[in-house]
Amino acid sequence: AFLHESQRFNPAVLGFSRTTQVDMALEGYQIPKGTMVTYPLQLTLRDPTQYSDPDKFLPERWLRGCPQHHQAHPFATVIFSHGPRMCVGRRFAELELYMLAIKILQRYRLEYHHEHVDILTEFVNKPDKNLILIFLSGLLTNSVRISTCS
């Protein structure tokens, strides 16, 4: 639930685009062949018609049976796209993310005692400043600086 909400709240990409292969109509608009159509993922993921309190970080919205469980359309969260153009590395990326989170949380307690972090959007989204995470493990405390800014 936490990882799903993290991806909804701060997706890695802004959205995705496709070039139309044929003339078509979308929502009553005529779109000629060869037109670039963009799906603004970040707008959909913060859409109040899809998610209640979309600007709040609520992992419980992903738990079935929870009163806050979202009622969003299945395509409201297509982080890796969908269909034949879906990211071929989706399953691998998700598995790696889950394994990393599990291993870190089994061994450490994470702390962050610094200023608020915003998003810097370039080719992909990333934190707007360097992060200083504290990994606490028993008697050992390790401070790790994660450089994300160029």
XYZ file of C-alpha atoms in Angstrom:
150
model
C 0.000 0.000 0.000
C 2.812 2.400 0.885
C 4.628 1.788 -2.405
C 1.448 2.166 -4.473
C 0.642 5.448 -2.756
C 4.250 6.624 -3.200
C 3.976 5.994 -6.934
C 0.607 7.758 -7.075
C 1.794 10.713 -5.046
C 5.179 11.192 -6.752
C 5.374 9.179 -9.986
C 8.735 8.769 -11.667
C 7.483 10.251 -14.937
C 5.279 13.190 -15.884
C 3.170 11.169 -18.288
C 3.582 9.555 -21.665
C 2.876 10.364 -25.287
C 1.838 8.453 -28.371
C 1.650 9.446 -32.015
C -1.652 8.576 -33.635
C -1.403 6.012 -36.419
C -4.812 6.796 -37.940
C -7.322 9.660 -37.970
C -9.540 9.312 -34.902
C -12.032 11.015 -32.625
C -11.332 11.334 -28.890
C -14.064 12.746 -26.652
C -15.597 14.464 -29.697
C -12.322 15.974 -30.925
C -11.005 15.002 -34.359
C -7.347 13.955 -34.085
C -5.494 13.600 -37.406
C -2.993 10.828 -38.082
C 0.530 11.739 -36.925
C -0.594 13.900 -33.978
C 1.243 13.528 -30.682
C -1.263 12.818 -27.897
C -0.028 13.196 -24.319
C -1.471 11.536 -21.232
C -0.619 13.763 -18.217
C -0.169 11.085 -15.574
C 0.452 13.512 -12.716
C -2.904 15.233 -13.284
C -4.824 11.953 -13.271
C -3.075 10.729 -10.131
C -4.156 13.890 -8.256
C -7.673 14.019 -9.729
C -10.291 14.537 -6.966
C -12.895 12.719 -9.074
C -10.690 9.603 -8.832
C -9.213 9.940 -5.320
C -10.652 11.558 -2.217
C -8.135 13.949 -0.664
C -5.762 13.521 -3.640
C -3.113 15.835 -2.148
C -2.835 13.762 1.034
C -0.492 10.792 1.323
C -2.856 7.990 2.396
C -1.441 4.468 1.887
C -4.630 2.988 3.358
C -6.490 3.973 0.171
C -4.894 0.854 -1.408
C -6.081 -1.607 1.264
C -9.179 -3.573 0.292
C -11.861 -3.382 2.945
C -10.505 -0.106 4.345
C -13.075 2.754 4.438
C -10.594 4.979 2.567
C -10.082 2.424 -0.255
C -10.091 4.300 -3.552
C -12.803 3.883 -6.159
C -10.626 5.160 -9.001
C -10.972 3.938 -12.545
C -8.441 1.118 -13.226
C -6.688 3.295 -15.831
C -6.292 6.199 -13.396
C -3.045 4.593 -12.199
C -1.190 3.433 -15.268
C 2.267 4.330 -13.969
C 3.943 1.937 -16.429
C 1.433 2.569 -19.260
C -0.808 -0.220 -20.550
C -1.199 -2.669 -23.386
C 1.387 -3.426 -26.074
C 3.358 -0.251 -25.263
C 3.538 -0.950 -21.540
C 7.002 -0.750 -19.971
C 8.638 -4.122 -20.573
C 10.545 -3.790 -17.292
C 7.445 -3.194 -15.152
C 7.407 -6.515 -13.299
C 11.170 -6.463 -12.778
C 11.093 -2.853 -11.521
C 8.228 -3.584 -9.116
C 9.918 -6.726 -7.824
C 13.200 -4.877 -7.283
C 11.387 -2.060 -5.493
C 9.520 -4.462 -3.202
C 12.675 -6.455 -2.406
C 14.684 -3.298 -1.677
C 11.971 -1.926 0.617
C 11.606 -5.254 2.446
C 15.362 -5.691 2.971
C 15.853 -2.118 4.205
C 12.856 -2.219 6.538
C 13.906 -5.607 7.957
C 17.301 -4.231 8.953
C 16.843 -0.522 9.636
C 14.598 2.177 10.930
C 14.761 5.193 8.612
C 14.660 8.775 9.822
C 14.626 12.101 8.013
C 14.891 15.304 10.077
C 15.412 17.949 7.419
C 13.401 20.372 5.323
C 10.484 19.419 3.077
C 11.431 17.870 -0.259
C 9.660 18.865 -3.473
C 9.788 17.392 -6.969
C 12.160 18.556 -9.681
C 10.868 17.457 -13.078
C 13.366 16.944 -15.837
C 13.250 13.783 -17.967
C 12.037 11.947 -14.863
C 10.867 13.283 -11.508
C 13.393 13.451 -8.697
C 13.810 15.210 -5.338
C 14.678 18.902 -5.666
C 17.519 18.654 -3.147
C 19.962 16.134 -1.748
C 18.447 13.812 0.837
C 20.093 12.884 4.111
C 18.547 9.673 5.389
C 19.465 8.141 8.725
C 19.516 4.337 8.875
C 19.236 3.147 12.486
C 20.186 -0.428 13.297
C 20.558 -1.399 16.946
C 23.556 0.467 18.347
C 24.847 1.532 14.946
C 23.659 4.718 13.301
C 24.613 5.421 9.722
C 23.825 8.684 7.985
C 23.589 8.330 4.234
C 23.607 11.287 1.858
C 21.725 10.554 -1.328
C 22.678 12.950 -4.089
C 19.877 13.487 -6.555
C 20.628 16.973 -7.811
C 23.112 17.864 -10.513
